[in-house]
């Protein structure tokens, strides 16, 4: 398996951030699809997405009481849990992936807290994971997780919301690792008919205070919307559209969908 986890890079960035910065420097707009771990065919979907031009993969560890996941991702997570998926089983399956690009996980702080920061972060490293997103852990309460994850080699990716106040935003962006996740709207994940105005607003605010890659996610429903978001941000995270495609058409179709986003972003 390609080693893309843990500390790397001459500037002290982790493997995920090093890779994203290099892609940005090369002129690319960044693309990170989200795939629900444990759902039938999810590993093949990850491989197909990587082959189609994804810059990194966000792997969801299913959780029974999500707070940011919309109906599509909740449906996939419920199905995965019904089939017996656990954090340990998802990470064991992630360990077998060989995509050549970094992986990050998205789950909820309860799982991290239950295992303990060091044990949780170490399990991610052992699975070849570079970063972690815990959307229900506020920045103001994340100090110990930020320190513990960094010590073990996991990049803790923080979310900047449209409601994040200016006096806190610079500190949040500075503390985030891997990239800054600019949350496009107030609400749960899901495809929308139009990109929310808050998506470009929060990305612009982040860009003004950090050189770290800024990716917009939540509410992007089409390649055209991804292009619109990337007029301001460095890239886009695509979740519900990918998971919906996985559930309706299978893992190979995920690769086809990601290819349409890649082509649109490359055209600009």
Coordinates of C-alpha atoms in Angstrom, one line a residue, residues 14 22 24 26 35 48 59-60 68 79 97 100 128 138 147 154 165 167 175 191 195 197 206 229:
X14 CA 1.4 16.5 6.7
X22 CA 1.5 20.7 -4.6
X24 CA -2.6 23.8 -6.1
X26 CA 0.5 23.1 -10.3
X35 CA -17.6 7.9 0.2
X48 CA -12.7 4.5 -9.1
X59 CA -14.0 8.3 3.9
X60 CA -17.1 8.5 6.2
X68 CA -24.3 17.3 9.7
X79 CA -27.3 0.6 5.5
X97 CA -6.8 0.6 -0.4
X100 CA -1.8 6.7 -4.5
X128 CA -3.0 4.7 6.1
X138 CA -16.0 23.0 17.9
X147 CA -2.4 18.5 20.0
X154 CA -3.0 12.9 11.9
X165 CA -16.9 35.2 13.7
X167 CA -12.1 37.4 15.4
X175 CA -5.0 25.6 13.7
X191 CA -27.3 18.6 -3.2
X195 CA -24.9 27.3 -4.9
X197 CA -24.2 32.7 -1.6
X206 CA -10.9 32.1 4.8
X229 CA -17.4 27.6 -5.8

